[in-house]
Short mmCIF file of C-alpha atoms in Angstrom, two decimals:
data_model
loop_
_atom_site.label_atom_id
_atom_site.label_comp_id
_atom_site.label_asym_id
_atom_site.label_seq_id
_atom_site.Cartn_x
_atom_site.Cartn_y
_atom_site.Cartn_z
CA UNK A 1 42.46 -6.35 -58.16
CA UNK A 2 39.28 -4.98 -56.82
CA UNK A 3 37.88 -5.29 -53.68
CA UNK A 4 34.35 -5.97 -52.61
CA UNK A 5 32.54 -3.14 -50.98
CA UNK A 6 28.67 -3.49 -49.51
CA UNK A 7 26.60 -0.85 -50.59
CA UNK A 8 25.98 1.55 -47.34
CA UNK A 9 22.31 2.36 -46.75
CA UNK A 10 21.83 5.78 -45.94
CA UNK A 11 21.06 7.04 -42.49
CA UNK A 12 21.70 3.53 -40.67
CA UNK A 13 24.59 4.22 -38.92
CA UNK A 14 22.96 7.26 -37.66
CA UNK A 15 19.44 5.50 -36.65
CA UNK A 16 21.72 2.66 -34.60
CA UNK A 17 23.62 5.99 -32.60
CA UNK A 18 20.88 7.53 -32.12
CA UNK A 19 19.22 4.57 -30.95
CA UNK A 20 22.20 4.03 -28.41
CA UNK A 21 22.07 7.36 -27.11
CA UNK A 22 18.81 7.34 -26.39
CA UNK A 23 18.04 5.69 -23.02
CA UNK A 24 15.35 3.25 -22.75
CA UNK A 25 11.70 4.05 -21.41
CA UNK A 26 12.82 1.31 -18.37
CA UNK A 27 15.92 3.13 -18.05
CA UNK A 28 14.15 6.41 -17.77
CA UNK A 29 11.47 5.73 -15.34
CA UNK A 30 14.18 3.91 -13.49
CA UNK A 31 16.42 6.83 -13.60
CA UNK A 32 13.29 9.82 -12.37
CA UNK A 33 12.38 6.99 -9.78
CA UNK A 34 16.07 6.77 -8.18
CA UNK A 35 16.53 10.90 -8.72
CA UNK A 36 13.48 11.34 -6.42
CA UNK A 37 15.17 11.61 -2.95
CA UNK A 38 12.26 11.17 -1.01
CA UNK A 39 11.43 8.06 -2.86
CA UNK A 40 14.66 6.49 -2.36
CA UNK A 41 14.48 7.43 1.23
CA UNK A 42 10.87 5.55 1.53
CA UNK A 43 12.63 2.63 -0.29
CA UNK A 44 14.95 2.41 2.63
CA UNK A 45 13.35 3.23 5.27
CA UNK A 46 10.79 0.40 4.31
CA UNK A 47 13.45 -2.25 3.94
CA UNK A 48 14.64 -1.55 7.12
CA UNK A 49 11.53 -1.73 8.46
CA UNK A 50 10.69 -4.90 7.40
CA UNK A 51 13.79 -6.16 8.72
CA UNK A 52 13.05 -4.74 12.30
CA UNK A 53 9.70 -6.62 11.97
CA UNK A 54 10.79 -10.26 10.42
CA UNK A 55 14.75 -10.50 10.84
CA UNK A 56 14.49 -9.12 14.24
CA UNK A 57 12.89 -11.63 16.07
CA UNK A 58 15.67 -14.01 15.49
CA UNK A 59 18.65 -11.30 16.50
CA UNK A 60 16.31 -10.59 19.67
CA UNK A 61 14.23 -13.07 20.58
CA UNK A 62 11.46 -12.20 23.70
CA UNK A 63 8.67 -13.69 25.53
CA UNK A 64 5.41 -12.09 23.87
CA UNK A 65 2.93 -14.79 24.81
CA UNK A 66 2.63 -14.99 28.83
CA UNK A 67 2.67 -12.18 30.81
CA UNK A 68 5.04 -11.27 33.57
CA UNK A 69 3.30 -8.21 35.72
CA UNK A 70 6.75 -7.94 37.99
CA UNK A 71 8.63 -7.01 35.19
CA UNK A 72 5.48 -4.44 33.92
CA UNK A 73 6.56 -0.54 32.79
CA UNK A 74 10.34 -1.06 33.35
CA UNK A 75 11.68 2.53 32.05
CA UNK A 76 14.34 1.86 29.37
CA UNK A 77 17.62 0.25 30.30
CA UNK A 78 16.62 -1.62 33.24
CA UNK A 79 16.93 -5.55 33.61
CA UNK A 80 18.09 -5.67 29.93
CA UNK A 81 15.23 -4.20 28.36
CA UNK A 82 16.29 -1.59 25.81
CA UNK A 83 13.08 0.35 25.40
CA UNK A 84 11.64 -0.81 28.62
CA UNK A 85 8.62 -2.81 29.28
CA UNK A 86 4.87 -2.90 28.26
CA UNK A 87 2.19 -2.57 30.96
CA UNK A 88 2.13 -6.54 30.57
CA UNK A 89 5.52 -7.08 30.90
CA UNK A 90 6.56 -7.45 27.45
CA UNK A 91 9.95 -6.77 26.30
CA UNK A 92 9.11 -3.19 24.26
CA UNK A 93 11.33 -3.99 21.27
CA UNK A 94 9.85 -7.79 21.11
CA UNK A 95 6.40 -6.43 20.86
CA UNK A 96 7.06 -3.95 18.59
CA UNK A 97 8.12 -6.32 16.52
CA UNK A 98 5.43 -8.59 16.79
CA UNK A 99 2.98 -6.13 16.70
CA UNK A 100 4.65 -4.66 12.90
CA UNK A 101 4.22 -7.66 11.77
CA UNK A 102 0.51 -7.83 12.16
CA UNK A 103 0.08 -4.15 11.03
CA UNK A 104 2.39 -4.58 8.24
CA UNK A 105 0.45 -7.57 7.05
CA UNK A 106 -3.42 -6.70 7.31
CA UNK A 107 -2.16 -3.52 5.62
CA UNK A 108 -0.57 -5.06 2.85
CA UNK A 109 -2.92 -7.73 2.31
CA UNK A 110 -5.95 -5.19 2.57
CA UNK A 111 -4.40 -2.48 0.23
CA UNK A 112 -3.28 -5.15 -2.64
CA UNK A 113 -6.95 -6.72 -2.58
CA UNK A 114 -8.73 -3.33 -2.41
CA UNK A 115 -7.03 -2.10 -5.44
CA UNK A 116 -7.07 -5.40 -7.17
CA UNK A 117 -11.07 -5.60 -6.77
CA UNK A 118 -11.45 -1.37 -7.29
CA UNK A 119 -9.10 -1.81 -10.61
CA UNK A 120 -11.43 -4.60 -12.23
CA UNK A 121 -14.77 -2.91 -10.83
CA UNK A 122 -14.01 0.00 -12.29
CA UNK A 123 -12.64 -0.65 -15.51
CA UNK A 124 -15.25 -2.66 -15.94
CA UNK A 125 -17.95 0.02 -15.67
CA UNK A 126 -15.87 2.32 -17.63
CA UNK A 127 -15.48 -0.04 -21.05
CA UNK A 128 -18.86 -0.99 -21.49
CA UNK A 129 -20.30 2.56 -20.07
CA UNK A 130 -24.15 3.41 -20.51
CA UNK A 131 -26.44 1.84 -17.80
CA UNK A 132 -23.72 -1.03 -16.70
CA UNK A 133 -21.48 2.34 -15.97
CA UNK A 134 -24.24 4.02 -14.14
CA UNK A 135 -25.57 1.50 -12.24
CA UNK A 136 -22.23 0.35 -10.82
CA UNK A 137 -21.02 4.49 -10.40
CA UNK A 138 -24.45 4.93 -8.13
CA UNK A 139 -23.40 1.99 -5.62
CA UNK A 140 -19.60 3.68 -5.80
CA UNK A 141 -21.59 6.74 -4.87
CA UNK A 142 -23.70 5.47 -2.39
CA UNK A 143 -20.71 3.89 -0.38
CA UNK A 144 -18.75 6.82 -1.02
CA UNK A 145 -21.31 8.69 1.30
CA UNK A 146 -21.29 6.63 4.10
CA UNK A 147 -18.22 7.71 6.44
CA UNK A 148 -15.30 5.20 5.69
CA UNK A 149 -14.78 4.84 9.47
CA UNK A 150 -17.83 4.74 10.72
CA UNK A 151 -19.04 2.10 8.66
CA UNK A 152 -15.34 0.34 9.94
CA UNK A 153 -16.24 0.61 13.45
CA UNK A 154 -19.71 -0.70 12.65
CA UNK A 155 -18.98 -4.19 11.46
CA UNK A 156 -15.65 -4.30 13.35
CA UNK A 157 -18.28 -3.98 16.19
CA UNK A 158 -20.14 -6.58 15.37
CA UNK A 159 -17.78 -9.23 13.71
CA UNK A 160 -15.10 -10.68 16.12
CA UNK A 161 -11.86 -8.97 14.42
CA UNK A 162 -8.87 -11.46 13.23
CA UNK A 163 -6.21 -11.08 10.50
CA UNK A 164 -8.54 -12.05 7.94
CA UNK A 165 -11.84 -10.43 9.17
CA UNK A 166 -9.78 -6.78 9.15
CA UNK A 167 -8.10 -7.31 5.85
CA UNK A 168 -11.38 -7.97 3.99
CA UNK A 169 -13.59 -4.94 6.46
CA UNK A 170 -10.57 -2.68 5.15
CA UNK A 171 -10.27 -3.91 1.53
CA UNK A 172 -14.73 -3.50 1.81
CA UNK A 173 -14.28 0.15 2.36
CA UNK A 174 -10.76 1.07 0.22
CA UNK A 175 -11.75 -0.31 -2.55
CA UNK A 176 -13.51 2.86 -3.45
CA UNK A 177 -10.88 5.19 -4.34
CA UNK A 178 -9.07 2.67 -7.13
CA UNK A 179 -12.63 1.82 -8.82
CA UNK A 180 -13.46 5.69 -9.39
CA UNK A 181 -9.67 6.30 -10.71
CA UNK A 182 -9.37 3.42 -13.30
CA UNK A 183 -13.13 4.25 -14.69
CA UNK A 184 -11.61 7.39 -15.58
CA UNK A 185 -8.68 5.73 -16.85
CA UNK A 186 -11.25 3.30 -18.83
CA UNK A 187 -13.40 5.86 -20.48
CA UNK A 188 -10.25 7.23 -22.39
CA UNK A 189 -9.10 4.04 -23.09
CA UNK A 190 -11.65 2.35 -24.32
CA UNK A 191 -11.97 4.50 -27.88
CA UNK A 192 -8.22 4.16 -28.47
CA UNK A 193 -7.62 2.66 -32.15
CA UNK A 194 -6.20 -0.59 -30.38
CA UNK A 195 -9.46 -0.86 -28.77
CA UNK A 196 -11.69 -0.96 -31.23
CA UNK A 197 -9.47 -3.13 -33.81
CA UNK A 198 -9.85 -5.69 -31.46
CA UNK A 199 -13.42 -5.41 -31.45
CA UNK A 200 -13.71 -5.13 -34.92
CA UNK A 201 -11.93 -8.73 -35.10
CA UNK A 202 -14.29 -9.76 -32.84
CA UNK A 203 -12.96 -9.93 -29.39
CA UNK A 204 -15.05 -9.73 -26.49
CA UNK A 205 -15.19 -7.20 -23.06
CA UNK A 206 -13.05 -9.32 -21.00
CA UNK A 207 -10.53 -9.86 -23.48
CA UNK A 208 -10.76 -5.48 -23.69
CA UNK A 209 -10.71 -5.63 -19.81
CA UNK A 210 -7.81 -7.25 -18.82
CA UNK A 211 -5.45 -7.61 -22.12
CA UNK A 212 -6.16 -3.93 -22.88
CA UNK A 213 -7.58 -1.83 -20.80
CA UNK A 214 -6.57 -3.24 -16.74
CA UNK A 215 -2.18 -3.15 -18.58
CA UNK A 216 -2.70 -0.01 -19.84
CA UNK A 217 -3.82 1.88 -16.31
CA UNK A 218 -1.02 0.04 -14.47
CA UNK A 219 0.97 3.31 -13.42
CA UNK A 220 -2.19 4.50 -11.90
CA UNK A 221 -3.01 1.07 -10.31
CA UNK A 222 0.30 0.84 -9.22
CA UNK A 223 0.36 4.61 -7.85
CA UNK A 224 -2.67 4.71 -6.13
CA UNK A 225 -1.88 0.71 -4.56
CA UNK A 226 0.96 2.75 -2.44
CA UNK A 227 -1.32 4.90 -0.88
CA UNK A 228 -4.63 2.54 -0.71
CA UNK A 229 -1.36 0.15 2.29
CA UNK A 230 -0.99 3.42 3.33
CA UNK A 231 -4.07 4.27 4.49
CA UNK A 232 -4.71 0.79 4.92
CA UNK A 233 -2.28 0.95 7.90
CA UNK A 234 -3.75 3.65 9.24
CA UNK A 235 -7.62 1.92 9.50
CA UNK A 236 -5.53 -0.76 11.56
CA UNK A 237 -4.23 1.68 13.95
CA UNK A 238 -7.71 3.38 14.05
CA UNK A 239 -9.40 0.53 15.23
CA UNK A 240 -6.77 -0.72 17.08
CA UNK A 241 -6.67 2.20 19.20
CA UNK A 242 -10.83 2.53 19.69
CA UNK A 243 -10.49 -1.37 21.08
CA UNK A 244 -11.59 -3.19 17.72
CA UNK A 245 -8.43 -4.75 17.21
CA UNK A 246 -7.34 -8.92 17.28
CA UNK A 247 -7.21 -10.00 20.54
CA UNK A 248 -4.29 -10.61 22.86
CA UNK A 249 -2.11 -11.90 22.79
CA UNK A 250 -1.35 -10.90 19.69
CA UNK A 251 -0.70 -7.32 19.13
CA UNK A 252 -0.07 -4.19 16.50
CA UNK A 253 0.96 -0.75 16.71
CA UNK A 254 -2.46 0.63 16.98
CA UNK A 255 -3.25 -1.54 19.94
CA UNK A 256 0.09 -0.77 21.78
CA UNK A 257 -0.62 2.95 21.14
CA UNK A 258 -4.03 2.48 22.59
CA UNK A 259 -3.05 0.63 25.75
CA UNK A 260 0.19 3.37 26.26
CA UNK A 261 -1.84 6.27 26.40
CA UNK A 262 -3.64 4.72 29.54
CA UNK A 263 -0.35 6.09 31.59
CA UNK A 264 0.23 9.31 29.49
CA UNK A 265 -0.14 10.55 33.46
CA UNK A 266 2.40 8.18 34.67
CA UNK A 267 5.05 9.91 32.34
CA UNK A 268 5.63 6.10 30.99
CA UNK A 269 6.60 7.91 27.75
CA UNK A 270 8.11 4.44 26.11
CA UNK A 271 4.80 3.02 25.99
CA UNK A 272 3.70 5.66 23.06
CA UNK A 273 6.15 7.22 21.51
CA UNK A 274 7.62 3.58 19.99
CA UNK A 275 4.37 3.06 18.54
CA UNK A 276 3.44 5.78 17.23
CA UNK A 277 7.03 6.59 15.07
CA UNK A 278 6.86 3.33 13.76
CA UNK A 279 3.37 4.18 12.47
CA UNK A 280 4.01 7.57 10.70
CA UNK A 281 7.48 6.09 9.46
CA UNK A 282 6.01 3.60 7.65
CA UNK A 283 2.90 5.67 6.25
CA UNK A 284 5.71 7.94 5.18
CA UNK A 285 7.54 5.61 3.83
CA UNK A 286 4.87 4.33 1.66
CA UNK A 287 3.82 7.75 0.91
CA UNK A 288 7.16 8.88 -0.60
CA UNK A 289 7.33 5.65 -2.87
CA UNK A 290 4.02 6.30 -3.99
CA UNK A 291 5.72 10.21 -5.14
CA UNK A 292 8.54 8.98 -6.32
CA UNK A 293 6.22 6.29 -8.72
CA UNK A 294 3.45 8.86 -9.73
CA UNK A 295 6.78 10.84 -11.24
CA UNK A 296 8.25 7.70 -13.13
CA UNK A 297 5.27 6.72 -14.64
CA UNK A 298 4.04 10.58 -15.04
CA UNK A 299 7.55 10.69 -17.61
CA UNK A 300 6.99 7.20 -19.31
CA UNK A 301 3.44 8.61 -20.11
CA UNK A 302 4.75 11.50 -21.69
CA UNK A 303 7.45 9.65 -23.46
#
């Protein structure tokens, strides 16, 4: 009696190991991502962050609307008060609080629409190149030559500031730095074969733009987005602190900064020092994520 036996193709078994052992490109971006202390560390230290800001208003709830001027510069410790009092009587941890949120949100909201408006400008001018390229490359230039903060501090000047007024002044001045980086990115990728068979079936520039060109920059969008909330974070707290921010009685770190270095002479140390950590820990923070992506993608590129 004789027994059926399939006909092994050659090499299949090994293809399927092989295949096993070799970890996925997801799996490997993942993996340089996670092995990047620093990056891991920014993860954190963000999440906690925003949990200070958004979860800890409801742990610690304080009066940051009317003022109470007998309760004003309270050193830490006293009536309650953990990290003292503002010069307006606010509870110090309440309006930090209060005041991340409003940083943490113009920032976000200003870096996300500055790169989302640089990305399309400039792969734009880098996929159909020639005069469309120069022309918009000359007003890149142009802006590019005006100092970012002065032109800040002009129209801040001028405009009455709110949440929405300083997310689109910051996101009119950042969006610089992502247009200039993706036209790069565009001018390679626009003679790749993939390119140009879709053009030879007969599809159009924006179908090149954003189905081609826009997915295949993303680790550079997404790179250079980290830094663009960084630095978007930082305009706040420049303004803030020259007396261009929203007015009271809402509040962000800049501001507080600003209004604690009035009594540097007092030795009221609690008014700047607060203020000022929470702003370079959370530029750092977005700063070491932005490493710790540049790496990933930098080993899915050459995989």
């Amino acid at each position: 009696m004789t027994s059926a036996v399939s006909p092994a193709i050659p090499g299949t078994d090994d293809e399927a190991a092989a295949a096993q052992a070799t970890p996925s490109l997801a799996r490997r971006t993942l993996r340089v991502f996670t092995g990047n202390k620093l990056a891991l560390s920014g993860v954190v230290l963000l999440v906690l962050l925003l949990a200070f800001c958004y979860l800890g208003p409801l742990v610690h709830p304080t009066e940051q609307v009317h003022t109470n001027l007998s309760q004003a510069n309270l050193s830490p410790g006293a009536a309650g008060h953990l990290l003292g009092t503002t010069d307006l009587g606010y509870d110090m941890v309440g309006r930090l609080m209060v005041a991340g949120q409003t940083s943490l949100e113009i920032g976000l909201a200003a870096g996300l629409l500055a790169t989302l408006f640089g990305t399309v400008y400039g792969a734009v001018a880098g996929y159909f190149g020639g005069w469309v390229d120069a022309a918009m490359m000359r007003v890149t230039d142009a802006a590019l030559a005006i100092p970012a903060m002065f032109l800040l501090v002009v129209v801040a000047a001028i405009i009455t500031p709110s949440k929405g007024v300083l997310i689109l002044i910051i996101a009119g001045v950042a969006w610089l730095s992502p247009a200039r980086l993706v036209r790069g990115e565009a001018l390679s990728l626009r003679n790749r074969e993939y390119v140009q068979a879709m053009r030879m079936m007969g599809g159009g520039g924006a179908r090149a733009v954003f189905k081609h060109i826009v997915p295949n920059a993303i680790g550079t969008v997404i790179v250079n987005c980290t830094f663009q909330i960084a630095d978007a974070i930082l305009y706040v707290s420049y303004l803030a602190f020259l007396g261009l921010s929203i007015p009271p009685p809402s509040a962000d770190w800049g501001s507080m900064l600003s209004a604690g270095i009035t009594y540097t002479q007092n030795g009221y140390w609690w008014l700047i020092f607060p203020p000022g950590i929470a702003i370079v820990l959370v530029v750092a923070a977005f700063n070491f994520i932005g490493d710790g992506l540049r790496d990933a993608f930098e080993v899915r590129l050459r995989k």
